[in-house]
PDB file of C-alpha atoms and ligand atoms in Angstrom:
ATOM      1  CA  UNK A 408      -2.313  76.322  36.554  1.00  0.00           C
ATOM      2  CA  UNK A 409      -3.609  77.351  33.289  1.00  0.00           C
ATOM      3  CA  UNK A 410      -2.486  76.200  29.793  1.00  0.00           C
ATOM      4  CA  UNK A 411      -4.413  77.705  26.468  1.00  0.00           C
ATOM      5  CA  UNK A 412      -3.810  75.105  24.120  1.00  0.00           C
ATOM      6  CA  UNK A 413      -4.320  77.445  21.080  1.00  0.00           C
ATOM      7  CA  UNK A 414      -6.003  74.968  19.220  1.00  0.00           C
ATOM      8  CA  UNK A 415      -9.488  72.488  19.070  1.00  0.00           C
ATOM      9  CA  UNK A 416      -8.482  70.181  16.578  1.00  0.00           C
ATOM     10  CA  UNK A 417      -6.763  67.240  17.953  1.00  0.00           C
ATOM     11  CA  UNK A 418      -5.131  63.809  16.719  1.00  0.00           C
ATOM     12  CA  UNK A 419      -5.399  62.962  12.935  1.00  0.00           C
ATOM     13  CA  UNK A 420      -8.880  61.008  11.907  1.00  0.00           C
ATOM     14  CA  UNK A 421      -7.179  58.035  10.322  1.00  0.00           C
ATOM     15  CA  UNK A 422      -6.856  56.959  14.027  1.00  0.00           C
ATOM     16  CA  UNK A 423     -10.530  56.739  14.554  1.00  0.00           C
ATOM     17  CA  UNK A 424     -10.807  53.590  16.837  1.00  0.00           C
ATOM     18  CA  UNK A 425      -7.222  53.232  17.848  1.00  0.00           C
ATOM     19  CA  UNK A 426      -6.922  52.814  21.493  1.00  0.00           C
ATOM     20  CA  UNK A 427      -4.333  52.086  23.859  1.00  0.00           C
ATOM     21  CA  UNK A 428      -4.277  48.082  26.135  1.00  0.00           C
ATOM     22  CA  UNK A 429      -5.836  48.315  28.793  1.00  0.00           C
ATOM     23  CA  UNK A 430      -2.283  47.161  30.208  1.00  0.00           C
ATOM     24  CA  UNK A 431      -0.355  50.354  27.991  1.00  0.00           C
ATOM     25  CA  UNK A 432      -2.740  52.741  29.364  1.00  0.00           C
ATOM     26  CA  UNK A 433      -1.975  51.596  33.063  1.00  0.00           C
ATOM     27  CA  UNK A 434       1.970  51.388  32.076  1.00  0.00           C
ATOM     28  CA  UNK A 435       1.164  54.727  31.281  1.00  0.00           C
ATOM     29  CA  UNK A 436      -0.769  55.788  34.240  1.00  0.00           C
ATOM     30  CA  UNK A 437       2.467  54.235  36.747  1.00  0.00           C
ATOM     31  CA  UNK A 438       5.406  55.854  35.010  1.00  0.00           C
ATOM     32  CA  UNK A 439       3.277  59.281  34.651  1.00  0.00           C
ATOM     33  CA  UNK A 440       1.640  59.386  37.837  1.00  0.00           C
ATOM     34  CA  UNK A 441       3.869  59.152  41.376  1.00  0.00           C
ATOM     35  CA  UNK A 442       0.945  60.766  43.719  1.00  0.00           C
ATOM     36  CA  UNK A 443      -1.805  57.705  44.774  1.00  0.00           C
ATOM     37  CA  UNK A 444      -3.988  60.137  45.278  1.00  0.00           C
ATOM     38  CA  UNK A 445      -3.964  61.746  42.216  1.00  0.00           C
ATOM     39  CA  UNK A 446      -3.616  58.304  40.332  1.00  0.00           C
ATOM     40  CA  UNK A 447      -7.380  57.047  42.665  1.00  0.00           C
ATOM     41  CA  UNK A 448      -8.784  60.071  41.078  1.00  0.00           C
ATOM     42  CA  UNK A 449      -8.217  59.264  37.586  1.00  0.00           C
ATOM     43  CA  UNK A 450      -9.282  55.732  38.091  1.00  0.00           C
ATOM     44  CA  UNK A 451     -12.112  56.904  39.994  1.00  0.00           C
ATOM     45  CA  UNK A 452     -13.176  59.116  36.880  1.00  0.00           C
ATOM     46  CA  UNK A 453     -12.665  56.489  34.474  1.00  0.00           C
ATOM     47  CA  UNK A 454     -14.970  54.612  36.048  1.00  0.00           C
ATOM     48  CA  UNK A 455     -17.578  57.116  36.074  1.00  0.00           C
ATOM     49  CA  UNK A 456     -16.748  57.594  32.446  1.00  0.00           C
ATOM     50  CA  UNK A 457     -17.327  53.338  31.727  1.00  0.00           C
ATOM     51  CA  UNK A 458     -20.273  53.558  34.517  1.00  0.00           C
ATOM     52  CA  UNK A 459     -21.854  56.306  31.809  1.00  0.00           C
ATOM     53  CA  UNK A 460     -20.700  54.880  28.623  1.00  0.00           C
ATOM     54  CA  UNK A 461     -22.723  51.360  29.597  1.00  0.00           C
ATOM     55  CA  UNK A 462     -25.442  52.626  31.240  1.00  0.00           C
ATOM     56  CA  UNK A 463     -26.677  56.070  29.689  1.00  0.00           C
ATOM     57  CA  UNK A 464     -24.777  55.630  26.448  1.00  0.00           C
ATOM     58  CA  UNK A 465     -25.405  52.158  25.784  1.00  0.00           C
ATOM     59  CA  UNK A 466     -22.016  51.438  24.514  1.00  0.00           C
ATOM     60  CA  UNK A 467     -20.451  47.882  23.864  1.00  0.00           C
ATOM     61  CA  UNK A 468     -17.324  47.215  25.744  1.00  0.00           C
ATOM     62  CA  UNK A 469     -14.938  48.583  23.049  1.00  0.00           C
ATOM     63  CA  UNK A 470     -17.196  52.126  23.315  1.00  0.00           C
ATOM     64  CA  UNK A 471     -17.065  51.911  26.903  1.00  0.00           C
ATOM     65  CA  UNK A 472     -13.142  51.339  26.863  1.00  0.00           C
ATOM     66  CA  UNK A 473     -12.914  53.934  24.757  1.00  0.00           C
ATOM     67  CA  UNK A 474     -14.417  56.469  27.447  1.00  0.00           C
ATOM     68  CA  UNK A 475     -12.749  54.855  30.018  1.00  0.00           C
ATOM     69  CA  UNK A 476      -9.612  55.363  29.149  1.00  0.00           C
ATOM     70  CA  UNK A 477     -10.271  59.160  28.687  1.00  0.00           C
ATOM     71  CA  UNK A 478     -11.054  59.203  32.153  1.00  0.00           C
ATOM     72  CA  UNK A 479      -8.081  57.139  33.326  1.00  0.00           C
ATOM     73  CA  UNK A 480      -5.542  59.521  31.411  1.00  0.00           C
ATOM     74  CA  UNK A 481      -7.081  63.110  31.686  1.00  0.00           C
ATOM     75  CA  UNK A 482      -4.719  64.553  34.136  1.00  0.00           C
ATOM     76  CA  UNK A 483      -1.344  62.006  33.739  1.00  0.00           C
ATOM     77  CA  UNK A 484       0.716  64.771  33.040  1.00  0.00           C
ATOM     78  CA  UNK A 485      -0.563  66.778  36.082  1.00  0.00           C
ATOM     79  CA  UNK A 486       1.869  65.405  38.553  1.00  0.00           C
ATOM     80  CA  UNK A 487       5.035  65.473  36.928  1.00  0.00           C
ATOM     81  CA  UNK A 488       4.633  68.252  34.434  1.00  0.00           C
ATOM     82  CA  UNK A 489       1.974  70.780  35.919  1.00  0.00           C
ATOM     83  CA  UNK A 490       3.091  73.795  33.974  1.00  0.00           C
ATOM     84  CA  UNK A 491       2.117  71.449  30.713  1.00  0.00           C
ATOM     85  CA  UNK A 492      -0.931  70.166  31.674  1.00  0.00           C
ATOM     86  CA  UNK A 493      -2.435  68.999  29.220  1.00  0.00           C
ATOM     87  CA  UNK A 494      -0.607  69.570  26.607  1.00  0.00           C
ATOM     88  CA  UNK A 495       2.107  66.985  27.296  1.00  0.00           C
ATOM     89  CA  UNK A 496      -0.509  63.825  27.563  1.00  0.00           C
ATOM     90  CA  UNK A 497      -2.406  65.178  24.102  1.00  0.00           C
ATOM     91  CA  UNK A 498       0.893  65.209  22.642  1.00  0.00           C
ATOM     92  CA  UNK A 499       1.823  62.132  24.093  1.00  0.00           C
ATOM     93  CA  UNK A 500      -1.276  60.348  22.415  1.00  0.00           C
ATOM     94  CA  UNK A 501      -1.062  61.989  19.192  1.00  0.00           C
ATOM     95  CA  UNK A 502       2.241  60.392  18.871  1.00  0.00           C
ATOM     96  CA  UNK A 503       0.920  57.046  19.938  1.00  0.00           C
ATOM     97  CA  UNK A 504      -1.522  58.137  17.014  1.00  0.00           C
ATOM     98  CA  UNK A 505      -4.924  57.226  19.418  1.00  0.00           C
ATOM     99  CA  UNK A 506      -8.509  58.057  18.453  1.00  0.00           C
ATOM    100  CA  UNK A 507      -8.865  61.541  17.785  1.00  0.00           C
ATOM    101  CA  UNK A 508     -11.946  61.272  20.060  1.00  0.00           C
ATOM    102  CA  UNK A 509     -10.443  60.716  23.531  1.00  0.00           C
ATOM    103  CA  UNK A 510      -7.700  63.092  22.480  1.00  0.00           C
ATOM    104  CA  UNK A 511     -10.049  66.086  22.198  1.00  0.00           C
ATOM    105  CA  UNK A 512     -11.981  64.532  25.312  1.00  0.00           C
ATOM    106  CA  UNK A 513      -8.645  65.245  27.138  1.00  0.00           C
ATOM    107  CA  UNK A 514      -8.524  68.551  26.034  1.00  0.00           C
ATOM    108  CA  UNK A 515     -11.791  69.758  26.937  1.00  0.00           C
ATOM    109  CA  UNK A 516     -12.192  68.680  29.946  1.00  0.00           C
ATOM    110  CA  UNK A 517     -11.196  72.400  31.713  1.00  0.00           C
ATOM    111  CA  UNK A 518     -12.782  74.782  28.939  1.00  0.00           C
ATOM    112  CA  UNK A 519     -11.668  77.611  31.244  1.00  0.00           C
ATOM    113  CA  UNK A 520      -8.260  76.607  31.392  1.00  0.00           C
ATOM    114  CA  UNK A 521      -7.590  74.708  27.918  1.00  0.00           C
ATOM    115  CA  UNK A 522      -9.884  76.820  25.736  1.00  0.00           C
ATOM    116  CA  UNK A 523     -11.431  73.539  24.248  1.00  0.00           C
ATOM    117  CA  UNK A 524     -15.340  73.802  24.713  1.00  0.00           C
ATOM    118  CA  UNK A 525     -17.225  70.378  25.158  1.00  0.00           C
ATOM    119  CA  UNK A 526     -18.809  68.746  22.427  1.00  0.00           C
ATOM    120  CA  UNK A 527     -19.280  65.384  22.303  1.00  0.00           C
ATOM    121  CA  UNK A 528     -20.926  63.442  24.830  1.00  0.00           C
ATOM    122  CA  UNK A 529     -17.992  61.803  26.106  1.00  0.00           C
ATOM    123  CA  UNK A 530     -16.057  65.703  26.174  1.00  0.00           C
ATOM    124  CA  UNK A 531     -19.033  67.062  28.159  1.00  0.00           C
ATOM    125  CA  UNK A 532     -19.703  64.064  31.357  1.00  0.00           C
ATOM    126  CA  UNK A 533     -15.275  64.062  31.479  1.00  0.00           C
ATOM    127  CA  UNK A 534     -15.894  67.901  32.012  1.00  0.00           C
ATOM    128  CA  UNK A 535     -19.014  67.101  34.533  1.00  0.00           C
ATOM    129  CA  UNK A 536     -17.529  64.238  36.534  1.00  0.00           C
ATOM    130  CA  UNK A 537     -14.115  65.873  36.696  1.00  0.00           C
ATOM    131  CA  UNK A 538     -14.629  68.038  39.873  1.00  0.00           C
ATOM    132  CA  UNK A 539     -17.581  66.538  41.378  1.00  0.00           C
ATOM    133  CA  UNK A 540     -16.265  63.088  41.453  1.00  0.00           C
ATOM    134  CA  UNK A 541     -12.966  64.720  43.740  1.00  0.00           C
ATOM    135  CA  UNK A 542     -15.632  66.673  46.275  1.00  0.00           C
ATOM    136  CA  UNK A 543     -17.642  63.799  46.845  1.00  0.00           C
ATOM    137  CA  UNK A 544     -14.727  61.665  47.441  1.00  0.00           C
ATOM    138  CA  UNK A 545     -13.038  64.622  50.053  1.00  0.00           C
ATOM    139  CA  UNK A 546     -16.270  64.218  51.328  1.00  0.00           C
ATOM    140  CA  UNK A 547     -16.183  60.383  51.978  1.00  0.00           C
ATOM    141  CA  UNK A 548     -12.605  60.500  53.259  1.00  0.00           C
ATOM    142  CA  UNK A 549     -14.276  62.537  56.000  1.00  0.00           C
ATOM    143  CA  UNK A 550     -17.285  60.082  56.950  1.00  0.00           C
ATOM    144  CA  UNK A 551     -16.239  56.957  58.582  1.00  0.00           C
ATOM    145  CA  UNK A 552     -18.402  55.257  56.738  1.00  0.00           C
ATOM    146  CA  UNK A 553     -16.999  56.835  53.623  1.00  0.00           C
ATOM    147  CA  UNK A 554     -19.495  55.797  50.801  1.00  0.00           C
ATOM    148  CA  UNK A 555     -21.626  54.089  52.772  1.00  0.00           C
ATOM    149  CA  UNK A 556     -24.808  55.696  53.851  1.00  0.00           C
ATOM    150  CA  UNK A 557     -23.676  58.772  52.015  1.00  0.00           C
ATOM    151  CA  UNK A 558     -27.002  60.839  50.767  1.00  0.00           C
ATOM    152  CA  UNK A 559     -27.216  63.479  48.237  1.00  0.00           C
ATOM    153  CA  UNK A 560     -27.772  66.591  50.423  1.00  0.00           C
ATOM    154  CA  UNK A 561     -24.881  65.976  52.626  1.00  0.00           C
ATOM    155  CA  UNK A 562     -22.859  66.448  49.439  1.00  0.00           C
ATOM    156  CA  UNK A 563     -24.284  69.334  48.567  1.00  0.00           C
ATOM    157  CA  UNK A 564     -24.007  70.817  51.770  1.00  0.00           C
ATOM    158  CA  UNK A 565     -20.487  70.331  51.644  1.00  0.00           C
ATOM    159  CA  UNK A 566     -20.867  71.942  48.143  1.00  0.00           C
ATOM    160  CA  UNK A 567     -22.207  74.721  49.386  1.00  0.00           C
ATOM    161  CA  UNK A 568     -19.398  75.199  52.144  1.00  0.00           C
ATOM    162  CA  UNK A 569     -16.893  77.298  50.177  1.00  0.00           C
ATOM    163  CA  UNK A 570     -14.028  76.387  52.820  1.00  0.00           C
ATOM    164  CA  UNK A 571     -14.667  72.552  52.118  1.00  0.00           C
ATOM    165  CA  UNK A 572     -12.693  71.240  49.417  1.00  0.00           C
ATOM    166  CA  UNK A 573     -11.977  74.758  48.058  1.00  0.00           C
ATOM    167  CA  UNK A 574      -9.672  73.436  45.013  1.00  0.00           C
ATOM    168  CA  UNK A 575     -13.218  72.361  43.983  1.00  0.00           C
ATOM    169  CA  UNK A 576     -14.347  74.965  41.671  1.00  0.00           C
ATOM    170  CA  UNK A 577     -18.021  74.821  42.091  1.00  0.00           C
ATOM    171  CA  UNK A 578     -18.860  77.297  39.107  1.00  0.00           C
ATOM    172  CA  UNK A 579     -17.542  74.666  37.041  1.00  0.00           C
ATOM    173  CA  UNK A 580     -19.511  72.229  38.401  1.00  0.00           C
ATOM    174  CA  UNK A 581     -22.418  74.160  37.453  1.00  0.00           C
ATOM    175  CA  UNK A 582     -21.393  74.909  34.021  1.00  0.00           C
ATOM    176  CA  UNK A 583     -20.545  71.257  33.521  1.00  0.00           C
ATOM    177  CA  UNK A 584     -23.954  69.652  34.394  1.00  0.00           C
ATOM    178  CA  UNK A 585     -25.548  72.569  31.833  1.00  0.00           C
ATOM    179  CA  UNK A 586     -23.423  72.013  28.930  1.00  0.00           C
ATOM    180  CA  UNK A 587     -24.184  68.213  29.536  1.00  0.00           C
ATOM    181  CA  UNK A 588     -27.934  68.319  30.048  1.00  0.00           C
ATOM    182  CA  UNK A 589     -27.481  66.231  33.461  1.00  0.00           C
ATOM    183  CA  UNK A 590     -28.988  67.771  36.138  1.00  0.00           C
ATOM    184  CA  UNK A 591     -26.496  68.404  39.843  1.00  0.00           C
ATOM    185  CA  UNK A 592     -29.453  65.512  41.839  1.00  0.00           C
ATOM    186  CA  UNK A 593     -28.695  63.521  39.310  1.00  0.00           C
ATOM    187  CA  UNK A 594     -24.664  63.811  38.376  1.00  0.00           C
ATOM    188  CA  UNK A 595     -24.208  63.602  42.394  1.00  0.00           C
ATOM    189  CA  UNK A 596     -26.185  60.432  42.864  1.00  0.00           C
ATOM    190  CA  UNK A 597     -24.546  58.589  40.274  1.00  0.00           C
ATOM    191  CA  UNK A 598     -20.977  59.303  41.738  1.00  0.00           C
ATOM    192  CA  UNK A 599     -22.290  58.599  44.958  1.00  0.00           C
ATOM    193  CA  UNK A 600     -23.887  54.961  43.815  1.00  0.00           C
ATOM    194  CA  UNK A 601     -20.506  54.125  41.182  1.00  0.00           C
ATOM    195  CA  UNK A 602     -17.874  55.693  43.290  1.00  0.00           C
ATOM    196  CA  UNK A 603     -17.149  53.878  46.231  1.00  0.00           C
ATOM    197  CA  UNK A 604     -16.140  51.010  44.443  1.00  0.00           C
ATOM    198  CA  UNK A 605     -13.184  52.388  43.131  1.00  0.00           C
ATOM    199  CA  UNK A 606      -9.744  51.111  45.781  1.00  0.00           C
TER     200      UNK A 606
HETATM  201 FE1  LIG B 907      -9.235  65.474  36.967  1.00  0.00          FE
END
């Protein structure tokens, strides 16, 4: 499914620093999203996303919420609304008039699909831990151990398997750890160590 949003601008700039509750964004999150899986994914991200923000980015908790909860809304209108994704949950934010910031993180976080090219370091490790973060966890569904254990070259032999998790557009995966300066040894070990926290 493959939207062109026609446009990179996003949100209005008298926002900057608006951000949803914690508790809006996961009202949000419930009435959006119906599929668990879907809705451990996004969670799963925006974890990555606050993992990143705290440790690599140095952020103080309002920074760190603020990549967060790009993470935890990048694909809400997936489930009910695929043939708008993601148009409907930009829209959706610039009429809850939120930070211009995570709007545009939203929106670039398939360049191939949404025509919105990562920027920012927040756009560019949504756009890296977007894929990766769902193969390494179709990867730990398989292991009983799931995370446990779980070592970097078992994940990317599974990433070299083109049958295994073949939704998983590996291309993008590549493209995503260039535009971000973060090499694939390293992008894979941090999901692997943050991950597996997420229920
Ligand atoms: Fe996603």
């Amino acid at each position: 499914m493959s939207l062109q949003l026609g446009r990179t601008e996003f949100g209005n700039t008298t926002n900057k620093g608006k951000v949803l509750s914690r508790e809006a964004a996961n009202a949000l999150l419930n009435e959006w999203v119906l599929n668990h899986r879907l809705k451990l994914h996004m969670r799963q991200v925006a974890h990555l996303m606050k993992c990143w923000a705290s440790q690599e980015e140095g952020l103080d908790e309002s920074g760190q919420w603020r990549w967060e909860m790009a993470g935890l809304l990048h694909d809400a209108d997936w489930d009910q609304w695929p043939e708008l994704h993601c148009k409907k949950i930009i829209e959706e934010l610039e009429a809850l008039e939120i930070d211009p910031e995570i709007i545009r993180a939203i929106a670039s976080h398939g360049p191939a699909h949404f025509g919105v090219v990562p920027e920012t370091n927040m756009e560019k490790m949504l756009y890296a831990f977007d894929e990766l973060s769902g193969l390494i966890h179709a990867y730990a569904l398989m292991r009983p151990e799931r995370y446990e254990g779980m070592e970097r070259k078992g994940v990317q032999k599974r990433l070299k398997e083109k049958s295994f998790a073949a939704n998983v557009n590996r291309d993008d995966i590549r493209e995503a750890c260039s535009i971000a300066g973060v090499t694939l040894e390293d992008l894979i070990d941090f999901i692997i160590t943050k991950q597996g926290t997420v229920e």
